[in-house]
Amino acid sequence: MKVAVVTGIARTTGIGHAICSTLLENGIAVIGFDINPLDTSSPLSTKYPIHFRSRVCRVDSDPGNFRRHLMSALDELQQNHVDVVVNNAGMSSAYMPETDVLHGITGDNDDEREVRRLEARMDQYNHYIQNNLRSAFLVTEVCKPFLPLPLQPSTSSSRTTPSASIIHISSTRAHSSEFGPSHAQEGYASAKAGLIGLTHSQGQSMAGVARVNAILPGWINTEDKRGGYVPTEEDHAWHAAGRIGQPKDVAELVLFLSDEKKSGFVTCQEFVVDGGVSKRMYYP
């Protein structure tokens, strides 16, 4: 039985929860991690009492604690390996406008106030890097010793594809950003772009052990992502696919990348899931 580790799984409307559900439906056991408890409305624990475990745990700052939680969950599943790692955890809000910190800036003079402004901005930025990028590296490093190592013959013609798959959930904002100071996205965009670099770097350094790929979602309707905003018909029509994305769209691609028989020759790649928006030509 394959075992997947998925981070950022607490919200039933989120991408991580959809990934867990899709993997479980296809016979893959799942260990889910989040800084928050699983939503009480989630059916996963009752529907899959044998093959699903969830843990409340930070995945960006304490590798020892994460490893202990992982080993505990593996023991409960009576497994000793991890086949799929999905790094989905992170801050979902893309914006870090300077106005968020300016109102709290005090000081005896302009120089002191400017230093405090800079410190506050760096705190904003570092928060994104830690939550959205550092966490993915930490989780992958902890899981590496648990990945199955294929026994490879000396001739290339009979070598097998690594069954292990590492998938980083990046974003189309890794390649493009919205205009204007109110849409400042330096932290989010940097972290998501960093995941792309992490993808091709790990894909090369872990060659023969795991395939490593990144998924770049566009507008995915996780309901509460935009503060209760209800997409309009114009929003749907803006996409060449004719609709806004759903968490299941990302989850199905994760399932494909988890299967070495279907995606065995696919590694170090970026997969954009945005309904065609990023390829739309726009004239102001």
XYZ file of N, CA and C in Angstrom:
852
model
N 0.834 -1.194 0.000
C 0.000 0.000 0.000
C 0.872 1.249 0.000
N 0.553 2.179 -0.880
C 1.269 3.446 -0.908
C 0.813 4.335 0.245
N 1.744 5.164 0.723
C 1.451 6.123 1.784
C 1.840 7.514 1.299
N 0.923 8.470 1.456
C 1.178 9.858 1.060
C 1.202 10.756 2.284
N 2.098 11.717 2.280
C 2.126 12.786 3.275
C 1.649 14.054 2.584
N 0.607 14.671 3.131
C 0.029 15.878 2.535
C -0.037 16.957 3.608
N 0.454 18.145 3.319
C 0.399 19.241 4.285
C -0.661 20.261 3.872
N -1.170 20.989 4.872
C -2.195 22.002 4.605
C -3.526 21.382 4.259
N -4.093 20.592 5.198
C -5.258 19.760 4.860
C -6.507 20.071 5.681
N -6.449 21.057 6.574
C -7.505 21.213 7.576
C -8.861 21.637 7.006
N -8.860 22.578 6.054
C -10.133 23.127 5.570
C -10.770 22.206 4.534
N -12.019 21.870 4.742
C -12.708 20.958 3.820
C -12.893 21.572 2.439
N -12.827 22.902 2.335
C -12.973 23.564 1.033
C -11.640 23.764 0.329
N -10.551 23.362 0.973
C -9.234 23.657 0.446
C -8.673 22.617 -0.501
N -7.578 22.978 -1.145
C -6.910 22.086 -2.084
C -6.343 20.866 -1.368
N -5.729 21.072 -0.207
C -5.127 19.958 0.519
C -6.119 18.887 0.899
N -7.294 19.304 1.341
C -8.331 18.339 1.712
C -8.796 17.556 0.494
N -8.942 18.239 -0.638
C -9.346 17.557 -1.876
C -8.289 16.550 -2.312
N -7.024 16.891 -2.122
C -5.945 15.966 -2.459
C -6.032 14.714 -1.592
N -6.223 14.911 -0.288
C -6.372 13.765 0.618
C -7.512 12.866 0.175
N -8.658 13.460 -0.092
C -9.844 12.697 -0.475
C -9.606 11.905 -1.752
N -9.006 12.535 -2.749
C -8.766 11.871 -4.036
C -7.776 10.718 -3.899
N -6.712 10.921 -3.146
C -5.739 9.849 -2.946
C -6.358 8.678 -2.196
N -7.126 8.970 -1.162
C -7.778 7.916 -0.387
C -8.766 7.133 -1.240
N -9.518 7.844 -2.072
C -10.477 7.181 -2.958
C -9.795 6.198 -3.903
N -8.517 6.423 -4.152
C -7.770 5.577 -5.084
C -6.795 4.634 -4.378
N -7.070 4.363 -3.117
C -6.343 3.327 -2.402
C -5.006 3.717 -1.823
N -4.721 5.008 -1.731
C -3.462 5.475 -1.149
C -3.727 5.968 0.269
N -3.012 5.418 1.235
C -3.145 5.884 2.613
C -2.566 7.287 2.729
N -3.142 8.089 3.623
C -2.739 9.496 3.726
C -2.470 9.872 5.176
N -1.356 10.568 5.381
C -1.070 11.223 6.653
C -1.103 12.720 6.388
N -2.065 13.411 6.985
C -2.242 14.835 6.741
C -1.735 15.677 7.896
N -1.126 16.801 7.569
C -0.581 17.712 8.574
C -1.134 19.115 8.365
N -1.399 19.789 9.475
C -1.843 21.185 9.413
C -1.583 21.823 10.771
N -1.460 23.146 10.797
C -1.296 23.837 12.077
C -2.626 23.943 12.808
N -3.718 23.672 12.107
C -5.052 23.688 12.692
C -5.659 22.289 12.655
N -6.568 21.991 13.590
C -7.240 20.693 13.551
C -8.094 20.560 12.296
N -8.296 19.345 11.864
C -9.155 19.066 10.720
C -10.559 19.585 10.993
N -11.164 20.252 10.003
C -12.529 20.755 10.167
C -13.449 19.646 10.660
N -14.323 20.001 11.586
C -15.250 19.002 12.123
C -16.193 18.466 11.057
N -16.371 19.211 9.969
C -17.253 18.762 8.889
C -16.570 17.768 7.951
N -15.278 17.533 8.141
C -14.558 16.610 7.260
C -14.981 15.168 7.516
N -15.278 14.415 6.449
C -15.679 13.017 6.608
C -14.508 12.040 6.564
N -13.294 12.539 6.380
C -12.169 11.650 6.096
C -11.875 10.664 7.219
N -11.883 11.134 8.462
C -11.532 10.254 9.578
C -12.530 9.124 9.762
N -13.806 9.416 9.548
C -14.829 8.377 9.713
C -14.959 7.505 8.472
N -14.732 8.081 7.295
C -14.858 7.326 6.048
C -13.657 6.413 5.812
N -12.476 6.858 6.291
C -11.256 6.076 6.079
C -10.518 5.884 7.408
N -11.135 5.193 8.369
C -10.522 5.063 9.698
C -9.220 4.273 9.702
N -9.021 3.425 8.714
C -7.817 2.589 8.668
C -6.686 3.277 7.913
N -7.022 3.997 6.849
C -6.004 4.515 5.936
C -5.743 6.012 6.047
N -6.387 6.706 6.991
C -6.167 8.148 7.118
C -5.793 8.512 8.541
N -4.757 9.339 8.668
C -4.362 9.898 9.952
C -4.071 11.378 9.755
N -4.440 12.190 10.728
C -4.136 13.622 10.658
C -3.411 14.038 11.930
N -2.546 15.015 11.778
C -1.766 15.521 12.898
C -1.770 17.047 12.876
N -1.904 17.650 14.065
C -1.770 19.098 14.201
C -0.306 19.381 14.509
N 0.359 20.026 13.580
C 1.814 20.168 13.708
C 2.313 21.240 12.753
N 3.209 22.097 13.217
C 3.878 23.039 12.322
C 4.864 22.266 11.461
N 4.970 22.663 10.207
C 5.883 21.957 9.306
C 6.970 22.885 8.763
N 7.147 24.042 9.414
C 8.100 25.020 8.884
C 9.233 25.370 9.835
N 9.255 24.791 11.044
C 10.218 25.298 12.011
C 10.853 24.253 12.922
N 10.287 23.068 13.041
C 10.803 22.079 13.989
C 10.831 20.705 13.335
N 11.910 20.372 12.625
C 11.955 19.089 11.921
C 11.860 17.888 12.846
N 12.427 18.004 14.049
C 12.358 16.890 14.989
C 10.936 16.578 15.406
N 10.159 17.624 15.678
C 8.767 17.426 16.073
C 7.955 16.844 14.928
N 8.178 17.359 13.708
C 7.468 16.822 12.544
C 7.814 15.353 12.336
N 9.076 15.002 12.487
C 9.499 13.614 12.297
C 8.828 12.693 13.315
N 8.729 13.151 14.561
C 8.068 12.329 15.584
C 6.603 12.101 15.240
N 5.924 13.151 14.781
C 4.522 13.002 14.379
C 4.393 12.054 13.189
N 5.305 12.162 12.235
C 5.272 11.290 11.061
C 5.461 9.835 11.457
N 6.441 9.563 12.301
C 6.711 8.188 12.708
C 5.560 7.607 13.516
N 4.941 8.438 14.340
C 3.778 7.984 15.109
C 2.634 7.582 14.193
N 2.370 8.410 13.177
C 1.286 8.106 12.237
C 1.609 6.863 11.410
N 2.860 6.713 10.995
C 3.253 5.518 10.245
C 3.063 4.261 11.087
N 3.396 4.345 12.361
C 3.191 3.198 13.253
C 1.718 2.823 13.333
N 0.851 3.837 13.419
C -0.587 3.565 13.486
C -1.092 2.920 12.203
N -0.510 3.305 11.082
C -0.892 2.713 9.795
C -0.197 1.377 9.551
N 0.723 1.034 10.450
C 1.527 -0.187 10.326
C 2.327 -0.185 9.015
N 2.902 0.973 8.729
C 3.733 1.146 7.538
C 5.076 1.752 7.956
N 6.078 1.599 7.116
C 7.396 2.162 7.425
C 7.980 2.957 6.262
N 7.114 3.379 5.347
C 7.596 4.076 4.155
C 6.645 5.202 3.772
N 7.171 6.151 2.997
C 6.381 7.241 2.421
C 6.639 7.237 0.921
N 5.577 7.163 0.133
C 5.711 7.072 -1.318
C 5.427 8.386 -2.033
N 4.572 9.204 -1.430
C 4.156 10.459 -2.061
C 4.234 11.575 -1.025
N 4.828 12.694 -1.397
C 4.892 13.872 -0.528
C 4.280 15.042 -1.283
N 3.250 15.645 -0.709
C 2.592 16.796 -1.338
C 2.737 18.002 -0.414
N 3.555 18.950 -0.813
C 3.776 20.159 -0.021
C 2.781 21.234 -0.443
N 1.691 21.295 0.308
C 0.602 22.219 0.001
C 0.451 23.310 1.056
N 1.062 23.135 2.226
C 0.882 24.085 3.321
C 1.468 25.445 2.973
N 0.860 26.488 3.514
C 1.379 27.834 3.306
C 0.298 28.875 3.475
N 0.701 30.125 3.460
C -0.244 31.232 3.559
C -0.989 31.363 2.241
N -2.313 31.424 2.325
C -3.112 31.480 1.100
C -3.289 32.898 0.580
N -3.215 33.894 1.468
C -3.341 35.283 1.019
C -2.069 35.702 0.296
N -2.223 36.226 -0.906
C -1.049 36.584 -1.713
C -0.517 37.978 -1.406
N -1.284 38.796 -0.691
C -0.964 40.219 -0.612
C -0.273 40.606 0.695
N 0.739 41.463 0.589
C 1.414 42.019 1.767
C 1.593 43.529 1.593
N 0.467 44.283 1.474
C 0.574 45.732 1.269
C 1.263 46.411 2.443
N 2.013 47.446 2.136
C 2.757 48.161 3.167
C 1.833 48.816 4.180
N 0.623 49.142 3.771
C -0.332 49.779 4.686
C -0.674 48.877 5.863
N -0.450 47.571 5.722
C -0.740 46.654 6.823
C 0.174 46.880 8.020
N 1.354 47.447 7.790
C 2.299 47.643 8.893
C 2.492 49.107 9.258
N 2.168 50.026 8.366
C 2.457 51.438 8.611
C 1.716 51.998 9.816
N 0.492 51.541 10.046
C -0.304 52.119 11.131
C 0.286 51.822 12.507
N 1.137 50.801 12.608
C 1.712 50.458 13.907
C 3.117 50.979 14.110
N 3.620 51.761 13.155
C 4.996 52.241 13.237
C 5.074 53.491 14.116
N 5.915 53.445 15.150
C 6.150 54.601 16.019
C 7.657 54.804 16.171
N 8.037 55.968 16.662
C 9.457 56.269 16.877
C 9.641 57.726 17.202
N 10.807 58.042 17.776
C 11.078 59.412 18.197
C 11.488 60.314 17.044
N 11.922 59.727 15.927
C 12.346 60.530 14.787
C 12.148 59.738 13.502
N 12.375 60.410 12.378
C 12.140 59.774 11.078
C 13.028 58.555 10.866
N 14.273 58.646 11.290
C 15.194 57.528 11.093
C 14.740 56.296 11.874
N 14.335 56.496 13.100
C 13.871 55.378 13.929
C 12.608 54.762 13.353
N 11.710 55.602 12.881
C 10.469 55.093 12.291
C 10.757 54.315 11.007
N 11.729 54.787 10.212
C 12.070 54.086 8.976
C 12.687 52.716 9.265
N 13.534 52.646 10.269
C 14.127 51.353 10.639
C 13.036 50.380 11.071
N 12.092 50.861 11.844
C 11.005 49.986 12.297
C 10.103 49.573 11.137
N 9.928 50.483 10.178
C 9.151 50.111 8.988
C 9.844 48.988 8.230
N 11.145 49.122 8.069
C 11.911 48.093 7.355
C 11.846 46.757 8.088
N 11.954 46.808 9.397
C 11.884 45.573 10.186
C 10.519 44.911 10.043
N 9.470 45.732 10.047
C 8.118 45.186 9.904
C 7.912 44.572 8.526
N 8.454 45.234 7.502
C 8.328 44.686 6.146
C 9.092 43.371 6.010
N 10.261 43.289 6.613
C 11.031 42.048 6.558
C 10.314 40.927 7.299
N 9.640 41.265 8.388
C 8.847 40.254 9.098
C 7.737 39.725 8.198
N 7.072 40.651 7.481
C 6.039 40.234 6.529
C 6.620 39.269 5.498
N 7.729 39.677 4.910
C 8.354 38.891 3.839
C 8.814 37.522 4.344
N 9.498 37.515 5.477
C 10.022 36.265 6.020
C 8.920 35.282 6.379
N 7.771 35.815 6.762
C 6.643 34.953 7.114
C 6.214 34.122 5.907
N 6.186 34.742 4.739
C 5.832 34.009 3.519
C 6.894 32.966 3.170
N 8.156 33.357 3.249
C 9.232 32.425 2.902
C 9.213 31.215 3.829
N 9.014 31.452 5.111
C 9.009 30.339 6.064
C 7.818 29.422 5.846
N 6.637 29.997 5.683
C 5.420 29.193 5.573
C 5.276 28.511 4.221
N 5.667 29.188 3.150
C 5.378 28.676 1.804
C 6.564 28.011 1.112
N 7.777 28.267 1.578
C 8.954 27.694 0.914
C 9.781 26.828 1.860
N 10.157 27.388 2.988
C 10.973 26.627 3.941
C 10.263 25.351 4.374
N 8.951 25.433 4.546
C 8.186 24.260 4.982
C 8.307 23.114 3.987
N 8.297 23.436 2.690
C 8.385 22.387 1.668
C 9.736 21.685 1.716
N 10.795 22.450 1.930
C 12.127 21.846 2.038
C 12.221 20.978 3.286
N 11.703 21.484 4.413
C 11.759 20.743 5.673
C 11.013 19.419 5.568
N 9.790 19.470 5.063
C 8.975 18.255 4.962
C 9.645 17.223 4.063
N 10.169 17.673 2.938
C 10.827 16.743 2.020
C 12.058 16.118 2.657
N 12.849 16.914 3.357
C 14.049 16.390 4.006
C 13.701 15.345 5.064
N 12.662 15.606 5.844
C 12.258 14.643 6.872
C 11.761 13.348 6.242
N 11.060 13.464 5.126
C 10.474 12.282 4.480
C 11.483 11.475 3.666
N 12.594 12.069 3.283
C 13.561 11.394 2.399
C 13.984 10.008 2.880
N 14.321 9.823 4.163
C 14.746 8.486 4.596
C 13.642 7.432 4.520
N 12.401 7.875 4.388
C 11.276 6.940 4.335
C 10.862 6.598 2.904
N 11.496 7.230 1.915
C 11.157 6.950 0.522
C 11.717 5.589 0.110
N 10.947 4.801 -0.630
C 11.449 3.493 -1.077
C 12.550 3.659 -2.117
N 13.615 2.908 -1.967
C 14.731 2.964 -2.909
C 14.647 1.792 -3.873
N 14.460 2.066 -5.163
C 14.382 0.970 -6.132
C 15.737 0.306 -6.331
N 15.734 -1.005 -6.453
C 16.954 -1.746 -6.750
C 17.176 -1.708 -8.254
N 18.220 -1.028 -8.677
C 18.424 -0.796 -10.103
C 19.484 -1.738 -10.684
N 19.182 -2.389 -11.799
C 20.195 -3.186 -12.505
C 21.210 -2.276 -13.184
N 22.272 -2.841 -13.670
C 23.356 -2.042 -14.249
C 23.030 -1.497 -15.631
N 22.136 -2.149 -16.346
C 21.810 -1.701 -17.705
C 20.586 -0.805 -17.699
N 20.657 0.285 -18.466
C 19.572 1.263 -18.469
C 18.284 0.699 -19.046
N 18.379 -0.257 -19.945
C 17.186 -0.771 -20.616
C 16.226 -1.473 -19.670
N 16.725 -1.927 -18.541
C 15.862 -2.656 -17.616
C 15.677 -1.940 -16.288
N 16.107 -0.692 -16.212
C 15.935 0.057 -14.972
C 14.482 0.459 -14.789
N 14.077 0.538 -13.535
C 12.696 0.883 -13.218
C 12.594 2.351 -12.806
N 11.410 2.900 -12.972
C 11.144 4.274 -12.576
C 10.977 4.351 -11.065
N 11.551 5.368 -10.407
C 11.314 5.525 -8.972
C 9.819 5.652 -8.685
N 9.361 4.903 -7.700
C 7.934 4.970 -7.370
C 7.604 6.205 -6.549
N 8.594 6.760 -5.850
C 8.345 7.914 -4.991
C 8.107 9.173 -5.817
N 7.183 9.998 -5.323
C 6.828 11.234 -6.023
C 6.714 12.373 -5.022
N 7.390 13.475 -5.311
C 7.304 14.682 -4.492
C 6.648 15.766 -5.330
N 5.624 16.389 -4.769
C 4.837 17.369 -5.517
C 4.732 18.655 -4.699
N 5.206 19.744 -5.257
C 5.119 21.047 -4.607
C 3.958 21.834 -5.222
N 3.077 22.354 -4.377
C 1.974 23.186 -4.865
C 2.451 24.638 -4.893
N 2.795 25.110 -6.063
C 3.266 26.476 -6.259
C 2.064 27.354 -6.642
N 2.220 28.244 -7.593
C 1.137 29.143 -8.000
C 1.518 29.816 -9.311
N 0.513 30.215 -10.080
C 0.793 30.999 -11.286
C 1.403 32.352 -10.930
N 1.255 32.772 -9.679
C 1.876 34.023 -9.239
C 3.395 33.902 -9.147
N 3.925 32.712 -9.308
C 5.377 32.553 -9.405
C 5.906 33.200 -10.675
N 5.032 33.352 -11.684
C 5.440 33.890 -12.979
C 4.853 35.263 -13.286
N 3.794 35.670 -12.594
C 3.176 36.965 -12.896
C 2.494 37.514 -11.653
N 2.310 38.842 -11.630
C 1.727 39.503 -10.465
C 0.712 40.546 -10.889
N -0.175 40.886 -9.972
C -1.150 41.944 -10.211
C -0.479 43.311 -10.064
N -1.121 44.317 -10.627
C -0.550 45.660 -10.687
C -1.009 46.501 -9.501
N -0.108 47.333 -8.968
C -0.476 48.328 -7.978
C 0.000 47.998 -6.577
N 0.228 49.044 -5.736
C 0.749 48.837 -4.378
C -0.191 48.062 -3.467
N -1.487 48.142 -3.695
C -2.421 47.396 -2.848
C -2.353 45.901 -3.114
N -1.722 45.534 -4.247
C -1.579 44.129 -4.606
C -0.133 43.656 -4.447
N 0.608 44.271 -3.538
C 2.000 43.875 -3.322
C 2.072 42.394 -2.966
N 2.842 41.646 -3.745
C 2.885 40.189 -3.589
C 4.311 39.661 -3.493
N 5.245 40.507 -3.072
C 6.650 40.115 -3.087
C 6.913 38.833 -2.298
N 6.325 38.719 -1.129
C 6.554 37.540 -0.302
C 5.980 36.280 -0.906
N 4.716 36.344 -1.299
C 4.032 35.175 -1.862
C 4.675 34.748 -3.174
N 4.916 35.714 -4.061
C 5.495 35.396 -5.366
C 6.903 34.826 -5.228
N 7.691 35.386 -4.322
C 9.051 34.877 -4.115
C 9.031 33.437 -3.630
N 8.163 33.158 -2.672
C 8.092 31.804 -2.115
C 7.616 30.801 -3.154
N 6.587 31.183 -3.918
C 6.054 30.260 -4.923
C 7.041 30.057 -6.072
N 7.780 31.103 -6.431
C 8.829 30.942 -7.437
C 9.957 30.077 -6.893
N 10.233 30.224 -5.601
C 11.249 29.394 -4.971
C 10.909 27.919 -5.032
N 9.629 27.598 -4.962
C 9.209 26.199 -5.067
C 9.540 25.614 -6.437
N 9.507 26.459 -7.460
C 9.870 25.980 -8.801
C 11.361 25.655 -8.853
N 12.182 26.523 -8.255
C 13.606 26.237 -8.175
C 13.882 24.992 -7.354
N 13.149 24.848 -6.256
C 13.292 23.662 -5.416
C 12.925 22.403 -6.193
N 11.940 22.522 -7.060
C 11.474 21.375 -7.841
C 12.553 20.836 -8.766
N 13.128 21.699 -9.594
C 14.122 21.168 -10.537
C 15.424 20.792 -9.835
N 15.743 21.484 -8.726
C 16.959 21.140 -7.990
C 16.828 19.779 -7.311
N 15.717 19.569 -6.610
C 15.499 18.273 -5.964
C 15.326 17.163 -6.990
N 14.696 17.491 -8.107
C 14.503 16.485 -9.141
C 15.813 15.939 -9.662
N 16.837 16.805 -9.692
C 18.159 16.366 -10.135
C 18.931 15.675 -9.011
N 18.902 16.251 -7.828
C 19.681 15.677 -6.723
C 19.081 14.372 -6.211
N 17.778 14.185 -6.430
C 17.118 12.963 -5.977
C 16.804 12.023 -7.141
N 17.455 12.227 -8.267
C 17.233 11.370 -9.433
C 17.503 9.912 -9.074
N 16.623 9.033 -9.515
C 16.733 7.628 -9.186
C 16.053 7.260 -7.890
N 15.690 8.276 -7.099
C 15.000 8.046 -5.825
C 13.557 8.521 -5.898
N 13.351 9.712 -6.455
C 12.001 10.274 -6.524
C 11.866 11.175 -7.738
N 10.654 11.248 -8.251
C 10.309 12.240 -9.263
C 9.784 13.469 -8.528
N 10.192 14.648 -8.963
C 9.805 15.880 -8.276
C 9.179 16.834 -9.286
N 7.963 17.269 -9.007
C 7.246 18.166 -9.918
C 6.503 19.244 -9.139
N 6.145 20.306 -9.833
C 5.398 21.408 -9.224
C 4.087 21.624 -9.962
N 3.048 21.924 -9.203
C 1.750 22.287 -9.763
C 1.516 23.763 -9.471
N 1.130 24.515 -10.504
C 0.906 25.953 -10.374
C -0.574 26.250 -10.591
N -1.380 26.239 -9.530
C -2.797 26.556 -9.694
C -3.006 28.041 -9.975
N -4.054 28.330 -10.721
C -4.501 29.703 -10.892
C -5.614 29.971 -9.894
N -6.726 30.514 -10.384
C -7.858 30.804 -9.506
C -8.604 29.508 -9.219
N -8.441 29.019 -8.006
C -9.140 27.823 -7.547
C -10.168 28.252 -6.511
N -11.399 27.868 -6.714
C -12.484 28.309 -5.841
C -12.503 27.502 -4.544
N -11.769 28.004 -3.554
C -11.787 27.374 -2.235
C -12.779 28.079 -1.307
N -13.678 28.838 -1.885
C -14.813 29.495 -1.209
C -14.398 30.619 -0.278
N -13.599 30.317 0.756
C -13.259 31.372 1.699
C -11.955 32.072 1.354
N -11.334 31.708 0.236
C -10.041 32.289 -0.126
C -10.149 33.789 -0.349
N -11.250 34.244 -0.886
C -11.402 35.672 -1.180
C -12.426 36.326 -0.260
N -12.450 35.874 0.974
C -13.310 36.499 1.960
C -14.787 36.368 1.666
N -15.201 35.228 1.137
C -16.605 34.997 0.848
C -17.040 35.493 -0.508
N -16.107 35.955 -1.328
C -16.441 36.444 -2.663
C -17.046 35.326 -3.504
N -18.162 35.627 -4.150
C -18.832 34.658 -5.013
C -18.466 34.961 -6.460
N -17.808 34.036 -7.155
C -17.418 34.278 -8.549
C -18.624 34.581 -9.431
N -18.452 35.527 -10.333
C -19.516 35.922 -11.251
C -19.402 35.147 -12.560
N -20.403 35.301 -13.409
C -20.347 34.676 -14.729
C -19.175 35.230 -15.537
N -18.875 36.521 -15.324
C -17.737 37.125 -16.013
C -16.423 36.490 -15.559
N -16.339 36.178 -14.270
C -15.138 35.514 -13.754
C -14.933 34.164 -14.430
N -16.009 33.413 -14.555
C -15.917 32.106 -15.212
C -15.554 32.267 -16.688
N -16.195 33.224 -17.355
C -15.974 33.426 -18.794
C -14.560 33.908 -19.099
N -13.904 34.500 -18.119
C -12.537 34.993 -18.276
C -11.557 33.850 -18.541
N -11.949 32.633 -18.151
C -11.112 31.449 -18.322
C -11.443 30.750 -19.640
N -10.420 30.338 -20.375
C -10.643 29.619 -21.633
C -11.376 28.306 -21.398
N -11.219 27.741 -20.204
C -11.923 26.503 -19.864
C -13.395 26.747 -19.560
N -13.796 28.025 -19.464
C -15.193 28.366 -19.243
C -15.633 28.373 -17.800
N -14.704 28.176 -16.883
C -15.061 28.160 -15.461
C -13.819 28.393 -14.610
N -14.069 28.750 -13.352
C -12.998 28.854 -12.366
C -12.631 27.443 -11.906
N -11.392 27.263 -11.508
C -10.934 25.946 -11.085
C -11.528 25.504 -9.763
N -11.542 24.198 -9.563
C -11.992 23.587 -8.320
C -10.826 22.819 -7.692
N -10.822 22.652 -6.370
C -9.751 21.889 -5.727
C -9.542 20.509 -6.346
N -10.614 19.902 -6.819
C -10.517 18.576 -7.430
C -9.639 18.602 -8.682
N -9.608 19.732 -9.392
C -8.769 19.842 -10.586
C -7.291 19.654 -10.234
N -6.884 20.234 -9.132
C -5.503 20.080 -8.669
C -5.279 18.671 -8.134
N -6.260 18.161 -7.405
C -6.131 16.834 -6.797
C -5.961 15.738 -7.839
N -6.659 15.855 -8.958
C -6.550 14.832 -10.005
C -5.157 14.827 -10.633
N -4.546 16.000 -10.741
C -3.183 16.059 -11.266
C -2.196 15.464 -10.262
N -2.428 15.708 -8.986
C -1.603 15.081 -7.948
C -1.682 13.564 -8.053
N -2.891 13.048 -8.256
C -3.064 11.602 -8.402
C -2.264 11.072 -9.587
N -2.324 11.777 -10.705
C -1.568 11.373 -11.896
C -0.066 11.348 -11.613
N 0.443 12.388 -10.964
C 1.872 12.472 -10.686
C 2.310 11.486 -9.607
N 1.357 10.959 -8.856
C 1.659 9.966 -7.823
C 1.836 8.570 -8.397
N 1.394 8.376 -9.625
C 1.399 7.057 -10.262
C 2.583 6.939 -11.218
N 3.589 6.171 -10.833
C 4.781 6.039 -11.671
C 4.501 5.332 -12.986
N 3.421 4.561 -13.071
C 3.082 3.898 -14.328
C 2.548 4.894 -15.358
N 1.934 5.967 -14.874
C 1.372 6.974 -15.769
C 2.296 8.173 -15.966
N 3.107 8.473 -14.968
C 3.942 9.684 -15.044
C 5.408 9.380 -14.756
N 5.830 8.166 -15.066
C 7.180 7.747 -14.731
C 8.292 8.504 -15.426
N 8.012 9.114 -16.567
C 9.033 9.848 -17.315
C 8.895 11.357 -17.094
N 8.137 11.720 -16.074
C 7.852 13.129 -15.803
C 8.507 13.539 -14.493
N 9.483 14.422 -14.564
C 10.117 14.946 -13.357
C 10.742 16.302 -13.657
N 10.920 17.106 -12.616
C 11.510 18.460 -12.712
C 10.626 19.422 -13.509
N 9.326 19.172 -13.565
C 8.443 19.952 -14.433
C 7.464 20.833 -13.652
N 6.937 21.845 -14.362
C 5.880 22.713 -13.842
C 4.584 22.424 -14.594
N 3.496 22.281 -13.860
C 2.186 22.050 -14.474
C 1.238 23.179 -14.073
N 0.844 23.979 -15.050
C -0.061 25.098 -14.791
C -1.500 24.616 -14.870
N -2.270 24.900 -13.824
C -3.687 24.520 -13.766
C -4.482 25.802 -13.551
N -4.749 26.524 -14.638
C -5.398 27.831 -14.493
C -6.485 28.087 -15.528
N -6.940 27.043 -16.211
C -8.013 27.227 -17.180
C -7.625 28.061 -18.382
N -6.328 28.220 -18.630
C -5.855 28.955 -19.798
C -5.592 30.431 -19.589
N -5.789 30.932 -18.358
C -5.670 32.369 -18.110
C -4.260 32.888 -18.392
N -3.243 32.160 -17.974
C -1.876 32.658 -18.127
C -1.430 32.743 -19.584
N -2.154 32.100 -20.491
C -1.823 32.156 -21.917
C -2.722 33.125 -22.684
N -3.550 33.860 -21.954
C -4.465 34.793 -22.613
C -3.754 36.108 -22.909
N -3.797 36.539 -24.140
C -3.189 37.816 -24.511
C -4.098 38.954 -24.055
N -3.496 39.974 -23.455
C -4.290 41.076 -22.908
C -3.732 42.404 -23.395
N -4.617 43.248 -23.928
C -4.239 44.601 -24.336
C -4.935 45.601 -23.415
N -4.188 46.468 -22.725
C -4.822 47.447 -21.823
C -5.601 48.497 -22.589
